[in-house]
Every structure is written in C-alpha cells, then in structure tokens.
Amino acid sequence: MGPLIKKARVLVFDDISALEDFALGKWMAMAREAVNRKGTFAAALSGGGTPVGLYRKLARAVEPSLWPKTHIFMVDERLVPHDNADSNFRMMDEMLFSKAPIPKGNIHPVRTDGPPELCAERYASELFAFFQPRKGDMPVFDLVLLGLGEDGHTASLFPGADALKEKERLTAAVPDEKRHARVTLTYPVLNSARNVFFLVAGEKKAEVLERVVERGDPALPASAIKPENGTLLFLADSGAAVMLPVKMKNLQK
Ligand code: 6PG
C-alpha cells in the first residue's frame, strides 16, 4: 500500500465575495479559540490581489476585543519602502491595519531597509522573539493565508528558487523576482502552521490549481505546502475550480 496521498480539501464558492465571507467566519472562530486557549492569535498574511477584499472585511467585521490579542505577520514582502505601491505591507495597512483597532506592536512588517539577507535575518529574529519556540522547534502560526501564482508559486517561493531548499531557517531572501528582491517565510514555517488556507480566484488560476490539488505536481512550489500537524484548505471561486473533478468540490452555499 503506497503512502496515503492526502488529497487537499477544496471548497468552491460561487464568487470571491462568498469565499471571503467563509474565510472571515473561519478567521473569527479560530481567533476566538486561540485567544481563549493561549491568549493570542497569530496569523501570517500574503500580499497580491486575491486577499484584498478579505482584509477589508476583517477590518470591519472582527470584534474589536480580539485585535489586541491578534498578531499579524507577513508571509512575504517585496524589498521596497513600505509606502511603495508594490509593498505588501502598504496594501495591508490600507485595507486592514489603518482600519482595525490593532495595536501597532501587534503588526510585524518585514523591515525592508537593508540588503535582502539582512532583512531576512531581522525577520527571523522577529519571529523568534514573538514565538520563542523551544530549541529545534518551529514557530506555529494559528493561520497562514496563501495565494497561488499562475506559475505555481506561493509566498515568494518561486519555481527553481534556492529558497525552496531551505529546511531550517525560518525566512529566506529571494533575489529579484518579478521586479523586486523579496523576503519570504520558508516551508519549515509554513508547514508548521495549525491551519493553512489558499485563496484562489479567477479562471486564470484553474490550470495551476488543478495541477496542485489534483496531481500534486512537484514542479510547483505550492504542491509542497503540506502542514504536518495542521489543516490545509483551498478556497476557490467557481472560475478557479472549473478544471477540478466534481468529486473534489465541496460546493459551499
Ligand atoms: C506576493 C504574494 C504572492 C501572491 C501570489 C498570488 O507577494 O505577491 O505573497 O505569493 O499570493 O502571487 O497573487 P494574486 O492573489 O494577486 O493572484
């Protein structure tokens, strides 16, 4: 009997708004549970365009009492000033940080004022300082929100990148990918999370989503996101799910 290949769970929604509403509800439930259990809720957010609407809804809908216990980290960041149009921090600040009563000290941006390797090391120190993992353990995020690029990248883990081979360090510097050098969380951190949600929308993502969830195509960095002790959920709108076999779809109404 070969290894049980655990098929990732895919939830398909009529449109991005329904997908966002589902993710919002899960966020609130997870945040309440984590805060009740350990006093904090730690989430890592991706940039890009897909999650923008969710971040806007989080700012409006999450009960204010949860924000002082919620810590937000970045899945990855482009090494540009935080007021640059390409900055993930800037997008999250516009959609969420400037709109929700989240204490400044609970927001953990990647410092981008330095060479890539130094920015990566500084960010790793920020993760260690907050999570204070036991020696040899990885920080454990309660929730990681990931996007999926058409080339199968996620975070700033691009096909063929050295960062894909990182098995120990929490962060990696990525050379000039898609216009900017970046810092990214690595597989060891991403795969230690309690919950990993991919948000995937639009017909342009249909082919890459099918290759990842149906075939686990090893050529695609997103295929190696397999939380060892956590849940993995793909939230897709109907456009992104057009190439998935019906049996994989849990149509959410
Ligand atoms: C980034 C993101 C990146 C993103 C994918 C999908 O810094 O760009 O972290 O990994 O999630 O590129 O982007 P879209 O949601 O815009 O398709």
Short mmCIF file of C-alpha atoms and ligand atoms in Angstrom, two decimals:
data_model
loop_
_atom_site.label_atom_id
_atom_site.label_comp_id
_atom_site.label_asym_id
_atom_site.label_seq_id
_atom_site.Cartn_x
_atom_site.Cartn_y
_atom_site.Cartn_z
CA MET A 1 0.00 0.00 0.00
CA GLY A 2 1.67 3.19 -1.13
CA PRO A 3 1.76 6.30 1.03
CA LEU A 4 -1.70 7.68 1.51
CA ILE A 5 -1.68 10.80 -0.61
CA LYS A 6 -4.00 13.03 1.36
CA LYS A 7 -5.98 14.97 -1.18
CA ALA A 8 -6.16 18.58 -0.23
CA ARG A 9 -9.66 19.72 0.65
CA VAL A 10 -11.10 22.16 -1.85
CA LEU A 11 -14.11 24.34 -1.09
CA VAL A 12 -15.64 26.02 -4.10
CA PHE A 13 -17.66 29.21 -3.83
CA ASP A 14 -19.91 30.93 -6.33
CA ASP A 15 -17.79 34.06 -6.24
CA ILE A 16 -14.94 35.78 -4.38
CA SER A 17 -17.35 37.51 -2.00
CA ALA A 18 -18.77 34.20 -0.76
CA LEU A 19 -15.22 32.87 -0.45
CA GLU A 20 -14.24 35.91 1.62
CA ASP A 21 -17.28 35.55 3.87
CA PHE A 22 -16.38 31.92 4.57
CA ALA A 23 -12.75 32.83 5.33
CA LEU A 24 -13.93 35.68 7.57
CA GLY A 25 -16.08 33.32 9.59
CA LYS A 26 -13.21 30.83 9.97
CA TRP A 27 -10.84 33.64 10.99
CA MET A 28 -13.19 34.79 13.75
CA ALA A 29 -13.77 31.27 15.04
CA MET A 30 -10.04 30.49 15.03
CA ALA A 31 -9.15 33.79 16.67
CA ARG A 32 -11.69 33.28 19.48
CA GLU A 33 -10.48 29.70 20.05
CA ALA A 34 -6.79 30.63 20.04
CA VAL A 35 -7.29 33.63 22.34
CA ASN A 36 -9.35 31.54 24.76
CA ARG A 37 -6.79 28.73 24.68
CA LYS A 38 -3.47 30.62 24.77
CA GLY A 39 -4.23 34.31 24.93
CA THR A 40 -3.08 35.18 21.41
CA PHE A 41 -3.93 34.51 17.75
CA ALA A 42 -1.03 34.65 15.30
CA ALA A 43 -1.69 34.88 11.57
CA ALA A 44 0.58 35.32 8.55
CA LEU A 45 -0.90 37.18 5.59
CA SER A 46 0.02 37.09 1.92
CA GLY A 47 0.06 40.01 -0.45
CA GLY A 48 -1.16 40.09 -4.03
CA GLY A 49 -4.68 40.89 -5.17
CA THR A 50 -6.83 37.93 -4.13
CA PRO A 51 -6.97 38.57 -0.36
CA VAL A 52 -7.61 42.35 -0.57
CA GLY A 53 -11.37 42.05 -0.13
CA LEU A 54 -11.00 39.68 2.82
CA TYR A 55 -8.63 42.08 4.59
CA ARG A 56 -11.16 44.89 4.09
CA LYS A 57 -13.90 42.70 5.61
CA LEU A 58 -11.69 41.65 8.52
CA ALA A 59 -11.21 45.31 9.45
CA ARG A 60 -14.97 45.84 9.57
CA ALA A 61 -16.28 42.58 10.96
CA VAL A 62 -13.87 41.17 13.55
CA GLU A 63 -14.98 42.05 17.08
CA PRO A 64 -12.70 44.82 18.42
CA SER A 65 -11.83 42.84 21.57
CA LEU A 66 -9.89 40.28 19.51
CA TRP A 67 -7.45 42.69 17.91
CA PRO A 68 -5.31 43.43 21.00
CA LYS A 69 -4.64 39.67 21.17
CA THR A 70 -4.07 39.23 17.44
CA HIS A 71 -0.57 39.36 15.92
CA ILE A 72 -0.16 39.77 12.19
CA PHE A 73 2.97 38.71 10.33
CA MET A 74 3.79 38.83 6.63
CA VAL A 75 4.08 35.65 4.55
CA ASP A 76 6.43 37.55 2.29
CA GLU A 77 7.39 41.07 1.33
CA ARG A 78 8.88 42.89 -1.56
CA LEU A 79 12.02 44.79 -0.52
CA VAL A 80 10.67 48.25 -1.28
CA PRO A 81 9.80 51.09 1.12
CA HIS A 82 6.53 50.48 2.99
CA ASP A 83 4.90 53.38 1.14
CA ASN A 84 5.75 51.89 -2.27
CA ALA A 85 2.79 50.77 -4.39
CA ASP A 86 4.32 47.26 -4.61
CA SER A 87 4.64 46.86 -0.82
CA ASN A 88 2.51 44.11 0.70
CA PHE A 89 2.63 46.00 3.99
CA ARG A 90 1.21 49.09 2.31
CA MET A 91 -1.75 47.11 0.91
CA MET A 92 -2.46 45.51 4.30
CA ASP A 93 -2.09 48.87 6.03
CA GLU A 94 -4.61 50.47 3.67
CA MET A 95 -7.09 47.60 3.91
CA LEU A 96 -6.69 46.45 7.50
CA PHE A 97 -4.09 47.95 9.81
CA SER A 98 -5.32 51.53 9.39
CA LYS A 99 -8.95 50.48 9.79
CA ALA A 100 -8.94 47.99 12.68
CA PRO A 101 -8.07 48.71 16.35
CA ILE A 102 -4.98 46.53 16.17
CA PRO A 103 -2.11 47.78 18.34
CA LYS A 104 0.95 48.84 16.35
CA GLY A 105 3.09 46.40 18.35
CA ASN A 106 0.92 43.53 17.07
CA ILE A 107 1.82 44.26 13.47
CA HIS A 108 5.08 42.66 12.34
CA PRO A 109 6.18 44.03 8.99
CA VAL A 110 9.33 42.87 7.26
CA ARG A 111 11.91 45.66 7.57
CA THR A 112 12.98 46.44 4.03
CA ASP A 113 15.76 48.95 4.75
CA GLY A 114 18.79 46.83 4.08
CA PRO A 115 20.28 44.09 1.91
CA PRO A 116 17.98 41.10 1.34
CA GLU A 117 19.91 38.67 3.55
CA LEU A 118 19.92 41.15 6.45
CA CYS A 119 16.17 41.80 6.02
CA ALA A 120 15.57 38.04 6.11
CA GLU A 121 17.69 37.60 9.24
CA ARG A 122 15.98 40.51 11.00
CA TYR A 123 12.57 39.00 10.18
CA ALA A 124 13.62 35.61 11.51
CA SER A 125 14.65 37.35 14.75
CA GLU A 126 11.22 38.99 14.93
CA LEU A 127 9.59 35.56 14.59
CA PHE A 128 11.83 34.05 17.27
CA ALA A 129 11.18 36.98 19.61
CA PHE A 130 7.43 36.57 19.36
CA PHE A 131 7.01 32.79 19.23
CA GLN A 132 10.01 31.85 21.42
CA PRO A 133 9.94 28.27 20.08
CA ARG A 134 11.76 25.55 22.02
CA LYS A 135 15.19 24.71 20.57
CA GLY A 136 14.72 22.90 17.27
CA ASP A 137 11.02 23.73 17.11
CA MET A 138 9.40 25.96 14.54
CA PRO A 139 7.10 28.90 15.22
CA VAL A 140 3.49 27.70 14.92
CA PHE A 141 1.09 30.09 13.26
CA ASP A 142 -2.58 29.62 14.04
CA LEU A 143 -3.41 30.60 10.47
CA VAL A 144 -1.45 31.22 7.28
CA LEU A 145 -3.22 32.76 4.29
CA LEU A 146 -1.55 31.92 0.98
CA GLY A 147 -2.13 32.88 -2.61
CA LEU A 148 -1.30 30.85 -5.70
CA GLY A 149 0.57 32.30 -8.65
CA GLU A 150 -0.11 31.08 -12.19
CA ASP A 151 3.42 29.64 -12.18
CA GLY A 152 2.60 27.64 -9.07
CA HIS A 153 4.49 29.88 -6.65
CA THR A 154 3.17 30.70 -3.23
CA ALA A 155 4.57 33.20 -0.76
CA SER A 156 7.78 34.17 -2.59
CA LEU A 157 8.68 30.53 -3.20
CA PHE A 158 9.13 30.56 -6.95
CA PRO A 159 9.84 27.55 -9.19
CA GLY A 160 13.56 26.69 -9.13
CA ALA A 161 14.41 29.15 -6.34
CA ASP A 162 17.07 28.31 -3.77
CA ALA A 163 14.58 29.22 -1.04
CA LEU A 164 12.66 26.02 -1.89
CA LYS A 165 15.59 24.01 -0.49
CA GLU A 166 15.60 25.80 2.87
CA LYS A 167 14.89 23.20 5.53
CA GLU A 168 15.94 25.02 8.69
CA ARG A 169 15.86 28.78 8.54
CA LEU A 170 12.51 30.49 9.08
CA THR A 171 13.00 33.03 6.33
CA ALA A 172 14.87 33.36 3.07
CA ALA A 173 15.96 36.23 0.87
CA VAL A 174 14.77 35.84 -2.71
CA PRO A 175 16.66 37.61 -5.48
CA ASP A 176 14.98 40.00 -7.86
CA GLU A 177 11.78 38.06 -8.64
CA LYS A 178 9.05 39.86 -10.57
CA ARG A 179 10.71 43.26 -10.22
CA HIS A 180 11.77 43.14 -6.60
CA ALA A 181 14.01 41.20 -4.28
CA ARG A 182 11.89 39.66 -1.53
CA VAL A 183 11.89 38.06 1.87
CA THR A 184 9.69 35.00 2.35
CA LEU A 185 8.69 32.55 5.04
CA THR A 186 10.09 29.13 4.21
CA TYR A 187 8.48 25.69 4.01
CA PRO A 188 9.56 24.71 7.56
CA VAL A 189 7.50 27.60 8.99
CA LEU A 190 4.58 27.37 6.56
CA ASN A 191 4.28 23.61 7.08
CA SER A 192 4.29 24.01 10.87
CA ALA A 193 1.09 26.07 10.86
CA ARG A 194 -2.09 24.84 12.52
CA ASN A 195 -4.16 26.00 9.56
CA VAL A 196 -3.16 26.94 6.01
CA PHE A 197 -5.74 28.43 3.67
CA PHE A 198 -5.05 29.05 -0.01
CA LEU A 199 -7.27 31.73 -1.52
CA VAL A 200 -7.54 31.17 -5.28
CA ALA A 201 -9.83 33.10 -7.61
CA GLY A 202 -10.33 33.53 -11.33
CA GLU A 203 -10.24 31.25 -14.38
CA LYS A 204 -6.57 32.14 -14.92
CA LYS A 205 -5.76 30.02 -11.86
CA ALA A 206 -7.82 27.00 -12.97
CA GLU A 207 -4.95 25.11 -14.61
CA VAL A 208 -2.42 25.67 -11.84
CA LEU A 209 -5.00 24.86 -9.15
CA GLU A 210 -5.82 21.55 -10.83
CA ARG A 211 -2.11 20.69 -11.12
CA VAL A 212 -1.59 21.39 -7.42
CA VAL A 213 -4.66 19.84 -5.80
CA GLU A 214 -5.45 17.04 -8.24
CA ARG A 215 -1.94 15.98 -9.20
CA GLY A 216 0.32 17.46 -6.53
CA ASP A 217 2.64 18.44 -9.38
CA PRO A 218 6.11 18.50 -7.75
CA ALA A 219 7.29 21.13 -10.24
CA LEU A 220 5.04 23.64 -8.50
CA PRO A 221 6.22 25.12 -5.17
CA ALA A 222 2.64 25.29 -3.85
CA SER A 223 2.44 21.47 -4.05
CA ALA A 224 4.97 21.22 -1.21
CA ILE A 225 2.73 23.09 1.23
CA LYS A 226 1.69 20.17 3.46
CA PRO A 227 1.20 21.22 7.08
CA GLU A 228 2.49 18.25 9.15
CA ASN A 229 0.06 18.76 12.03
CA GLY A 230 -2.32 21.24 10.52
CA THR A 231 -5.23 21.59 8.16
CA LEU A 232 -4.81 22.54 4.51
CA LEU A 233 -7.76 24.08 2.77
CA PHE A 234 -8.05 25.50 -0.74
CA LEU A 235 -10.77 28.14 -1.02
CA ALA A 236 -11.59 28.63 -4.69
CA ASP A 237 -14.19 30.57 -6.57
CA SER A 238 -16.06 28.85 -9.39
CA GLY A 239 -13.72 30.31 -12.02
CA ALA A 240 -10.60 28.86 -10.44
CA ALA A 241 -12.34 25.50 -9.92
CA VAL A 242 -13.52 24.90 -13.48
CA MET A 243 -10.89 22.21 -14.13
CA LEU A 244 -11.40 20.28 -10.90
CA PRO A 245 -13.24 16.97 -10.99
CA VAL A 246 -16.65 17.32 -9.37
CA LYS A 247 -15.77 14.75 -6.69
CA MET A 248 -13.22 17.19 -5.28
CA LYS A 249 -15.60 20.03 -4.95
CA ASN A 250 -17.48 20.77 -1.73
CA LEU A 251 -19.72 23.44 -3.11
CA GLN A 252 -20.41 25.86 -0.32
CA LYS A 253 -23.79 27.55 -0.50
C1 6PG B 1 3.04 38.39 -3.23
C2 6PG B 1 2.21 37.28 -2.65
C3 6PG B 1 2.16 36.17 -3.67
C4 6PG B 1 0.71 36.07 -4.09
C5 6PG B 1 0.58 35.29 -5.38
C6 6PG B 1 -0.86 35.34 -5.89
O1 6PG B 1 3.86 38.96 -2.52
O2 6PG B 1 2.77 38.69 -4.40
O3 6PG B 1 2.56 36.89 -1.43
O4 6PG B 1 2.61 34.93 -3.24
O5 6PG B 1 -0.02 35.42 -3.05
O6 6PG B 1 1.43 35.90 -6.33
O7 6PG B 1 -1.18 36.70 -6.14
P1 6PG B 1 -2.66 37.14 -6.57
O8 6PG B 1 -3.53 36.91 -5.37
O9 6PG B 1 -2.53 38.60 -6.92
O10 6PG B 1 -3.04 36.28 -7.74
#
